Short mmCIF file of N, CA and C in Angstrom, two decimals:
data_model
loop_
_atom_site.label_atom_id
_atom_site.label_comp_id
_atom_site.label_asym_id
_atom_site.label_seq_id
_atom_site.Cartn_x
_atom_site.Cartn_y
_atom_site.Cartn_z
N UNK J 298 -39.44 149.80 76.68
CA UNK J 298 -38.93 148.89 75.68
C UNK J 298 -37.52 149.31 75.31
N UNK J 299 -36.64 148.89 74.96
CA UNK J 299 -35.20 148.22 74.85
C UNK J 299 -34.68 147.88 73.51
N UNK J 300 -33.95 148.40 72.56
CA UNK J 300 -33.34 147.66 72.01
C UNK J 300 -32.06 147.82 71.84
N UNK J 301 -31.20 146.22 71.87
CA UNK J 301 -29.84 146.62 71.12
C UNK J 301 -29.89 146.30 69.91
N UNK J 302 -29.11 147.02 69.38
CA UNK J 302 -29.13 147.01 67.30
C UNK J 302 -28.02 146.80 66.94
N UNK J 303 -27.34 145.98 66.18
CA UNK J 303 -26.13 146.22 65.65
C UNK J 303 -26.14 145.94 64.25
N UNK J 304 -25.07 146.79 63.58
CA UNK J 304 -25.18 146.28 62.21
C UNK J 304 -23.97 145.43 61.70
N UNK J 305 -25.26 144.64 61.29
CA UNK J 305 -24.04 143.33 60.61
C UNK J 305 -24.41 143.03 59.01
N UNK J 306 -23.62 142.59 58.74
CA UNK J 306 -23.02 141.64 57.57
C UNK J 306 -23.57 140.59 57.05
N UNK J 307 -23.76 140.38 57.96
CA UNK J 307 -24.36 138.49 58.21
C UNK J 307 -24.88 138.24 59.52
N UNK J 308 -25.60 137.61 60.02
CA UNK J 308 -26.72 137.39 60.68
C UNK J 308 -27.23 135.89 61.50
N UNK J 309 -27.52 135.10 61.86
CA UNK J 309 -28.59 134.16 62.28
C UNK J 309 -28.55 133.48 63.36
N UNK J 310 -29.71 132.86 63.55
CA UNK J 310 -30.25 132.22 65.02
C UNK J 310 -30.61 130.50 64.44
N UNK J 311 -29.82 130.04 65.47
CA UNK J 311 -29.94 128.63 65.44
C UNK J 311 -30.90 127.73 66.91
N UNK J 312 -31.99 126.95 66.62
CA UNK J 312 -32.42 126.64 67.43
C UNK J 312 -32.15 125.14 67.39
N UNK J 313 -32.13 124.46 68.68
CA UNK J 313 -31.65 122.66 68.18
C UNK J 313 -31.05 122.60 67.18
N UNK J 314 -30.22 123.10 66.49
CA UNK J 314 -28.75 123.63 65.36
C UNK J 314 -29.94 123.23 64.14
N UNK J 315 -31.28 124.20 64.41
CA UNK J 315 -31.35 124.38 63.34
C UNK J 315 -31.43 125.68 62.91
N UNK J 316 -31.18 126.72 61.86
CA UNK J 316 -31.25 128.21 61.58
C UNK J 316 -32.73 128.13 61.14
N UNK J 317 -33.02 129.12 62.25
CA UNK J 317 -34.83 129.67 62.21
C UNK J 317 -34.79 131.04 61.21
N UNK J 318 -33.64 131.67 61.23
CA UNK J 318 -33.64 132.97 60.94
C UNK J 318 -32.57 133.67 60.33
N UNK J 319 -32.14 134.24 59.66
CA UNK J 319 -30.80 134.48 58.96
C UNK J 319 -31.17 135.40 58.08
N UNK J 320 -29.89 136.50 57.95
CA UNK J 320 -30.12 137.51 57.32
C UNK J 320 -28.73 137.87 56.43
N UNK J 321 -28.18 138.74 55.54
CA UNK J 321 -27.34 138.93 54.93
C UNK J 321 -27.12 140.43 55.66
N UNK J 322 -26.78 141.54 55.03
CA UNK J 322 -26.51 142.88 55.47
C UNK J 322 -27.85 143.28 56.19
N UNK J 323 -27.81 143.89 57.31
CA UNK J 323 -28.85 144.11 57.92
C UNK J 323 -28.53 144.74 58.94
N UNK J 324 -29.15 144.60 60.05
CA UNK J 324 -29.95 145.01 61.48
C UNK J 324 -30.44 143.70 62.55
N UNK J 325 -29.32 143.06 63.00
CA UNK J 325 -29.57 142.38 64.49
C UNK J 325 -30.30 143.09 65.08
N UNK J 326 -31.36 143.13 65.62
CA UNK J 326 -32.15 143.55 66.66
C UNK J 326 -32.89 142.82 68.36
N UNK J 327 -32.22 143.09 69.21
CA UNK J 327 -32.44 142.45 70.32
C UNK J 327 -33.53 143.09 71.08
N UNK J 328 -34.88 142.65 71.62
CA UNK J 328 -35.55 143.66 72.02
C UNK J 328 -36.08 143.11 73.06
N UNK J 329 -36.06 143.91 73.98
CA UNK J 329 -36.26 143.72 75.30
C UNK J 329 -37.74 144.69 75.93
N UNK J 330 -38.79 143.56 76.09
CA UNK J 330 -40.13 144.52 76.52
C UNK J 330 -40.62 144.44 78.04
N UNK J 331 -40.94 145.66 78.03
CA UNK J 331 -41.09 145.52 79.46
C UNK J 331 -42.15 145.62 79.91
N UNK J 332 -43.10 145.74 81.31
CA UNK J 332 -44.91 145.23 81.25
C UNK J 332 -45.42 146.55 80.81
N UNK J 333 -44.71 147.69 81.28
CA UNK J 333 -45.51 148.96 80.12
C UNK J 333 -45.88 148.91 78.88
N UNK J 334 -45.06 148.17 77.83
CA UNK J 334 -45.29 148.28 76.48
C UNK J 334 -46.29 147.79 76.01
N UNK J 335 -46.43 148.21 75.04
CA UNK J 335 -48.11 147.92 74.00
C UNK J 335 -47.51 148.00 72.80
N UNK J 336 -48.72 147.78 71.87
CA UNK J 336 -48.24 147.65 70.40
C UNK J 336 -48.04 148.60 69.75
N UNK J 337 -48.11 149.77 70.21
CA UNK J 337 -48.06 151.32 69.85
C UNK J 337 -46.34 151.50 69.97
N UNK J 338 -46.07 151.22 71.60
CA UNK J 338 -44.82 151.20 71.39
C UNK J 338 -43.70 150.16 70.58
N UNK J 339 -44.26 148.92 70.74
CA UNK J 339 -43.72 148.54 69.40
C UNK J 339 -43.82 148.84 68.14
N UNK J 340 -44.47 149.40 67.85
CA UNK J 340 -44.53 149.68 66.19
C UNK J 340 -43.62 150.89 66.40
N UNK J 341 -44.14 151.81 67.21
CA UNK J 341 -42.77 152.87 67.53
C UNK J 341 -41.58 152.55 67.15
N UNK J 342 -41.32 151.19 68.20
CA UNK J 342 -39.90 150.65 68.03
C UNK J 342 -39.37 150.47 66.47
N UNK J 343 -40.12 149.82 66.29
CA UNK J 343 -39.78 149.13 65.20
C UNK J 343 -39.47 150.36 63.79
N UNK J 344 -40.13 151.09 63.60
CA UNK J 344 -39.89 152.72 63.12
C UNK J 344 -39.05 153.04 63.27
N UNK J 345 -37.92 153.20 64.56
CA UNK J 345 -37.31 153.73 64.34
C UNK J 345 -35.95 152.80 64.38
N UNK J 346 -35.93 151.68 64.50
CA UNK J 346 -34.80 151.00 63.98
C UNK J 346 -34.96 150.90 62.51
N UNK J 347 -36.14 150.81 62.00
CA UNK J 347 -35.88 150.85 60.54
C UNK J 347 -35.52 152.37 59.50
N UNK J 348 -35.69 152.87 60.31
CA UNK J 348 -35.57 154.37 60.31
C UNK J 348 -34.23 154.76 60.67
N UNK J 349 -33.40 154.67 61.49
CA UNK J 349 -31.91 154.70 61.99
C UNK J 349 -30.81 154.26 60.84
N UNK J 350 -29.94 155.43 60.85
CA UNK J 350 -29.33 155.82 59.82
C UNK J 350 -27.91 155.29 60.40
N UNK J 351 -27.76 154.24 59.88
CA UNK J 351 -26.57 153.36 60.66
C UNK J 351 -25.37 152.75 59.54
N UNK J 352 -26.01 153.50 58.05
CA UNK J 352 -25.11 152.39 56.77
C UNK J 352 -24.57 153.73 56.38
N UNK J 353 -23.77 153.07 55.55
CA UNK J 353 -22.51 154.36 55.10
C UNK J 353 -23.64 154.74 53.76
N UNK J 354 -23.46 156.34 53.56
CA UNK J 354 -23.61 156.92 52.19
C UNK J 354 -22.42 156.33 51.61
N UNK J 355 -22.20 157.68 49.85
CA UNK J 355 -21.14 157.27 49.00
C UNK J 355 -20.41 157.81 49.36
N UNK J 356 -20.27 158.98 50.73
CA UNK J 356 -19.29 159.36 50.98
C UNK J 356 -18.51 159.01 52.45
N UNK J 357 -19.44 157.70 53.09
CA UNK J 357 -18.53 156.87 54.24
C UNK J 357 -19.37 157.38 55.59
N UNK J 358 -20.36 158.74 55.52
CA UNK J 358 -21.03 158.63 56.25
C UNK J 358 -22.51 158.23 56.37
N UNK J 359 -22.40 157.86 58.39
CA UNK J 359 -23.59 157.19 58.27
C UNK J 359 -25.16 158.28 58.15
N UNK J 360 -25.67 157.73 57.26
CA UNK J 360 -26.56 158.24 56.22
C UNK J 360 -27.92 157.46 55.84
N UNK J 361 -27.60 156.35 56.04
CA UNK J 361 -28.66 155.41 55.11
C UNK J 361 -28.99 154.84 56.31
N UNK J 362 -30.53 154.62 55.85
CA UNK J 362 -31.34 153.15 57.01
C UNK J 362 -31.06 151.97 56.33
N UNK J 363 -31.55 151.05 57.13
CA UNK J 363 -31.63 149.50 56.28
C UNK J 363 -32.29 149.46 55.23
N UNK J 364 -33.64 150.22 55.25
CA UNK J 364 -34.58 149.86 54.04
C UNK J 364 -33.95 150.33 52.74
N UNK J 365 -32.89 151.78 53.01
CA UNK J 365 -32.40 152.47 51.53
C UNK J 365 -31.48 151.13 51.72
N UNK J 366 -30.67 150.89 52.15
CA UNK J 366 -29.67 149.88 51.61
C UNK J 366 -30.20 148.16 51.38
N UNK J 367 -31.58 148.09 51.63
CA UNK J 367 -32.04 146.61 50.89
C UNK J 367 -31.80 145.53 52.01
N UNK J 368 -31.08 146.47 52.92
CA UNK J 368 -30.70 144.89 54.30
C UNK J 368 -31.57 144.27 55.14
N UNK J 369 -31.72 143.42 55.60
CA UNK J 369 -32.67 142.40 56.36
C UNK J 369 -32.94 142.87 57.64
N UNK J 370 -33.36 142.58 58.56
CA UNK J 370 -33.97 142.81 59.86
C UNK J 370 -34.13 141.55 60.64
N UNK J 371 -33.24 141.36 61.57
CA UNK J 371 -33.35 139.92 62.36
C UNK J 371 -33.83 140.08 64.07
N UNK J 372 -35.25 139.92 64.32
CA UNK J 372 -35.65 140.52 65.34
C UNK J 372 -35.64 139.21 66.23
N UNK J 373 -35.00 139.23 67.69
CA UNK J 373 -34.21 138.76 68.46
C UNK J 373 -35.39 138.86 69.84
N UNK J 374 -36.19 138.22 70.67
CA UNK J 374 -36.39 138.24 71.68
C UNK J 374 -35.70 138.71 72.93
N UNK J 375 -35.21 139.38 73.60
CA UNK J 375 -33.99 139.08 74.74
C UNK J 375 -34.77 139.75 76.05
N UNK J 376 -35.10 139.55 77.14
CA UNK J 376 -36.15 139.57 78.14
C UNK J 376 -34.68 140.64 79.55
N UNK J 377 -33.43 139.62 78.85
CA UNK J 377 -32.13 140.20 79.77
C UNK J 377 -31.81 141.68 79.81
N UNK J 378 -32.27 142.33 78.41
CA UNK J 378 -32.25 143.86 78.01
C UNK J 378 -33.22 144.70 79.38
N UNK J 379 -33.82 143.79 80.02
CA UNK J 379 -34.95 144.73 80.80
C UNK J 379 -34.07 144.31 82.52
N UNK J 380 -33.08 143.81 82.72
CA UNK J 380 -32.86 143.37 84.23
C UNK J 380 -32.20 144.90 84.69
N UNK J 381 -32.75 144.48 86.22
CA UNK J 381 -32.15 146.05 86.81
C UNK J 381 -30.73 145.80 87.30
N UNK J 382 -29.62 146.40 86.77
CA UNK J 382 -28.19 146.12 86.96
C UNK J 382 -27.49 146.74 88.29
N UNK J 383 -28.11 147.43 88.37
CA UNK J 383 -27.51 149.01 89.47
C UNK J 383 -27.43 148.27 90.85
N UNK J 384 -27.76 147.37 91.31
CA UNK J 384 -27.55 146.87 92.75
C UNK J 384 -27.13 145.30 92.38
N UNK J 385 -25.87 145.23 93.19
CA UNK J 385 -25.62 144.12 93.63
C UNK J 385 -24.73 143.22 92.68
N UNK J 386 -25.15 141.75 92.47
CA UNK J 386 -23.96 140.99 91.27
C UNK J 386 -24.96 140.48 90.63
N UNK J 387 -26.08 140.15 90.85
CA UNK J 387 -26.81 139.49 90.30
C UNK J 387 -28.20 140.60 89.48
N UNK J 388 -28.43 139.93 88.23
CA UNK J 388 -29.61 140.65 87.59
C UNK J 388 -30.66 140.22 88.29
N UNK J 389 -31.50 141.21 88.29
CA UNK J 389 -32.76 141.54 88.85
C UNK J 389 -34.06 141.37 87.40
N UNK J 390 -34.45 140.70 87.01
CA UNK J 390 -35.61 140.62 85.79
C UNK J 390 -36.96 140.93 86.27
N UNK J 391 -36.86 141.74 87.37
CA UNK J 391 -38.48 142.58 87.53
C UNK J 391 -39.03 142.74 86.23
N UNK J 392 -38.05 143.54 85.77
CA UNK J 392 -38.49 144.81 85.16
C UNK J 392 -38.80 144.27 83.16
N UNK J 393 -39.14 142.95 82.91
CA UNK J 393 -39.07 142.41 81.60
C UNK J 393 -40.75 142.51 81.85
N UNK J 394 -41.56 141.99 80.69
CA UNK J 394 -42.97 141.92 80.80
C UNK J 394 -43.10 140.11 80.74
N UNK J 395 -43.85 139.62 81.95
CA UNK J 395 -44.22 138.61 81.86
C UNK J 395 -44.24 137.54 80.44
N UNK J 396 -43.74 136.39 80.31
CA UNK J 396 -43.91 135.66 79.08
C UNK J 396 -44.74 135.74 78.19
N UNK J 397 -45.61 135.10 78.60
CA UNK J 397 -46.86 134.99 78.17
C UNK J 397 -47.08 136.17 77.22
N UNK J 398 -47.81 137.40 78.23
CA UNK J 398 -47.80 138.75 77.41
C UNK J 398 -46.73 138.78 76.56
N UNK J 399 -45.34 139.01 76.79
CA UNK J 399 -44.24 139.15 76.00
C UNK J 399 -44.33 138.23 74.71
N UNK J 400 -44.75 137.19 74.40
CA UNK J 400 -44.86 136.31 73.61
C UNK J 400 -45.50 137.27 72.54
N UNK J 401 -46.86 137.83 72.89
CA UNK J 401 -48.13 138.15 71.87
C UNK J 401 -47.72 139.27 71.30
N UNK J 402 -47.32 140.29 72.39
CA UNK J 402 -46.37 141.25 71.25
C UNK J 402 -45.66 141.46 70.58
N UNK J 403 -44.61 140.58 71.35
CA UNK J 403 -43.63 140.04 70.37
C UNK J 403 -43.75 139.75 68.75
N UNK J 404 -45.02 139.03 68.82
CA UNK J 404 -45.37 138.38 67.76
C UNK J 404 -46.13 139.57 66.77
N UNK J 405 -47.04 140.50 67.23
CA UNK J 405 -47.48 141.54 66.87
C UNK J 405 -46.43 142.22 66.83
N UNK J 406 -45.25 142.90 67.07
CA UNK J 406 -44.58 143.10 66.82
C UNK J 406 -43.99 142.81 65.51
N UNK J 407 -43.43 141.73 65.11
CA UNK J 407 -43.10 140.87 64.09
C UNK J 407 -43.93 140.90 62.73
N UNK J 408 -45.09 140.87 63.27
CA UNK J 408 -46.36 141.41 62.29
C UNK J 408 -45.81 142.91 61.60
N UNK J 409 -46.20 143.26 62.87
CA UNK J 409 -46.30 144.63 62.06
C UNK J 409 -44.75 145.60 60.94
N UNK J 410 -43.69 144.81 61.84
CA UNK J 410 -42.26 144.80 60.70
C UNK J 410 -42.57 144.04 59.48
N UNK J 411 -43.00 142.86 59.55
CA UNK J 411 -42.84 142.24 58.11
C UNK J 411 -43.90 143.71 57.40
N UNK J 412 -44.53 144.20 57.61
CA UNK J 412 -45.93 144.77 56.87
C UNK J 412 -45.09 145.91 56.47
N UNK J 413 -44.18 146.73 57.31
CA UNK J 413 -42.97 147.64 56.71
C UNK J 413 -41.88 147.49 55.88
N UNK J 414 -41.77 146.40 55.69
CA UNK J 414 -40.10 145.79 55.59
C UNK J 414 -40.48 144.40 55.24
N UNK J 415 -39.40 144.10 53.68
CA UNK J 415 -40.23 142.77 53.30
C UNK J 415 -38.76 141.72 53.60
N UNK J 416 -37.58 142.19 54.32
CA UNK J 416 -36.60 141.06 54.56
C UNK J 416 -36.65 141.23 56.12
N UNK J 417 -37.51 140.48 56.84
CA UNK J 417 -37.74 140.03 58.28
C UNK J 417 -37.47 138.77 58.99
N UNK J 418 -36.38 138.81 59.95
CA UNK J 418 -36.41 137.74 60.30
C UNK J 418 -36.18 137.38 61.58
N UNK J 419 -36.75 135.94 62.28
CA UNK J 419 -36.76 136.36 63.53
C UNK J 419 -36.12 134.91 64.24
N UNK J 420 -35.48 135.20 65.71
CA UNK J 420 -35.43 134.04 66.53
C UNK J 420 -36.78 133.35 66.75
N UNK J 421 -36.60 132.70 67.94
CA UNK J 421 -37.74 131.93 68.34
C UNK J 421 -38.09 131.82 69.83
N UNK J 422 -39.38 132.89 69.91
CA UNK J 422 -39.39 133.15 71.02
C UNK J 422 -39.16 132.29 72.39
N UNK J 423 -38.70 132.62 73.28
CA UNK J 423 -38.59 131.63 75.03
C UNK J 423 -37.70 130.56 74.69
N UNK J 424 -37.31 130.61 73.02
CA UNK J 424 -36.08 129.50 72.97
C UNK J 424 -34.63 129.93 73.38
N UNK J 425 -33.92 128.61 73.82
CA UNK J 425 -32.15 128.58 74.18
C UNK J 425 -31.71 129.25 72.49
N UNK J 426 -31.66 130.04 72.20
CA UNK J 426 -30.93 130.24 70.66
C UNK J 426 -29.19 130.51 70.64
N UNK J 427 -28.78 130.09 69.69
CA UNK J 427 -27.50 130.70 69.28
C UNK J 427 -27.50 131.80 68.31
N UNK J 428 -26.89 132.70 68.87
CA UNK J 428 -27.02 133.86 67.31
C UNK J 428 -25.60 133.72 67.25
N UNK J 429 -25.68 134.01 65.56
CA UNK J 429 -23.88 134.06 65.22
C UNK J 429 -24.23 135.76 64.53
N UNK J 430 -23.71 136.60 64.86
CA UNK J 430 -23.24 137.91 63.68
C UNK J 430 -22.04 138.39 63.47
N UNK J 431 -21.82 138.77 62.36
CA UNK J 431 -20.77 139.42 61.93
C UNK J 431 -21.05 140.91 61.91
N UNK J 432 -20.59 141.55 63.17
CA UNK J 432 -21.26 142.56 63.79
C UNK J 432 -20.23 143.71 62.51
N UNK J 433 -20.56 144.94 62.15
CA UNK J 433 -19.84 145.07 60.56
C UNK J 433 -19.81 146.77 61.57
N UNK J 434 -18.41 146.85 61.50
CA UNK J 434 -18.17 147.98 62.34
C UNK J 434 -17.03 148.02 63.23
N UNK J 435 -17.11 147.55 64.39
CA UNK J 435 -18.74 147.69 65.15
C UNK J 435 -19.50 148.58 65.47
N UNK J 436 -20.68 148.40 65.14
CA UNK J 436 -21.62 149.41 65.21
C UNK J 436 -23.01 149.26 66.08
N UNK J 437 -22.91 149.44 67.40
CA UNK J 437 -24.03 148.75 68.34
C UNK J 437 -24.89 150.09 69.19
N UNK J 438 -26.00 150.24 69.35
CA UNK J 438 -27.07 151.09 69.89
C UNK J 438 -27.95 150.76 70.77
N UNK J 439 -27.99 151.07 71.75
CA UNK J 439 -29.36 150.89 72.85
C UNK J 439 -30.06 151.51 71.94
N UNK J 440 -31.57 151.69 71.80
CA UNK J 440 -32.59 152.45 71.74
C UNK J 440 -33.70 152.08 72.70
N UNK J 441 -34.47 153.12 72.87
CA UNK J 441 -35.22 153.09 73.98
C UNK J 441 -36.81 153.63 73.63
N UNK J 442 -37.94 153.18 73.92
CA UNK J 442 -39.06 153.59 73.42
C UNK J 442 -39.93 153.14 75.00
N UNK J 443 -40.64 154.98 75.46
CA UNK J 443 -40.68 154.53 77.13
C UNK J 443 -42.59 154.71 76.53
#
């Protein structure tokens, strides 16, 4: 499992221009699962992006998670986080976990953040989305949960 994180400002996902999801100061989260993962490792995941010390203390360093600073959580489907890059021009998407499956965890996933964290918000899974962020930094992270 995969994620990119960035911290932003401002936040949201538009589906058929409508906003499914939107956040104020927070945590974009893009997560990319692959057929190994289970819900163990998602909840993993999800721990430690909420856990990741990415906001300034009072003295400018980074210090604080999202939850001390009150910011939202906008959890992002992205299947592209899992393609194998290393050969050739074209992505390779072996390596994502089937839809279907990907769907249910996803969603368990989602579960189990709102149950940590009460500002959650999410795209819409297998949809065309637009995300707009105001990436506040920039401040962007792979994380990885094998």
């Amino acid at each position: 499992m995969k994620a990119l994180i960035q911290r932003v400002s401002a936040a949201s996902v538009r589906v058929d221009n409508q906003i499914v999801g939107q956040i104020e100061q927070g945590i974009l989260a893009y997560i990319g699962l692959g057929p190994e993962d289970t819900l163990e490792s998602a909840q993993k995941m999800i721990d430690k992006i909420l856990g990741y010390r990415i906001f300034d203390n009072d003295a400018g360093k980074l210090d604080k998670n999202v939850q001390q600073v009150a910011g939202g959580l906008l959890l992002v489907s992205q299947f592209t986080l899992m393609a194998k890059t290393d050969k050739g021009r074209r992505p390779d998407f072996g390596g994502a976990m089937p839809p279907a499956q990907a769907s249910e965890l996803f969603k368990q996933m989602i579960d189990y953040a709102k149950q940590q964290h009460d500002k959650v918000a999410t795209g819409e899974f297998g949809a065309n989305m637009l995300v707009q962020a105001d990436n506040d930094g920039p401040l962007n992270f792979i994380l990885e949960i094998s």
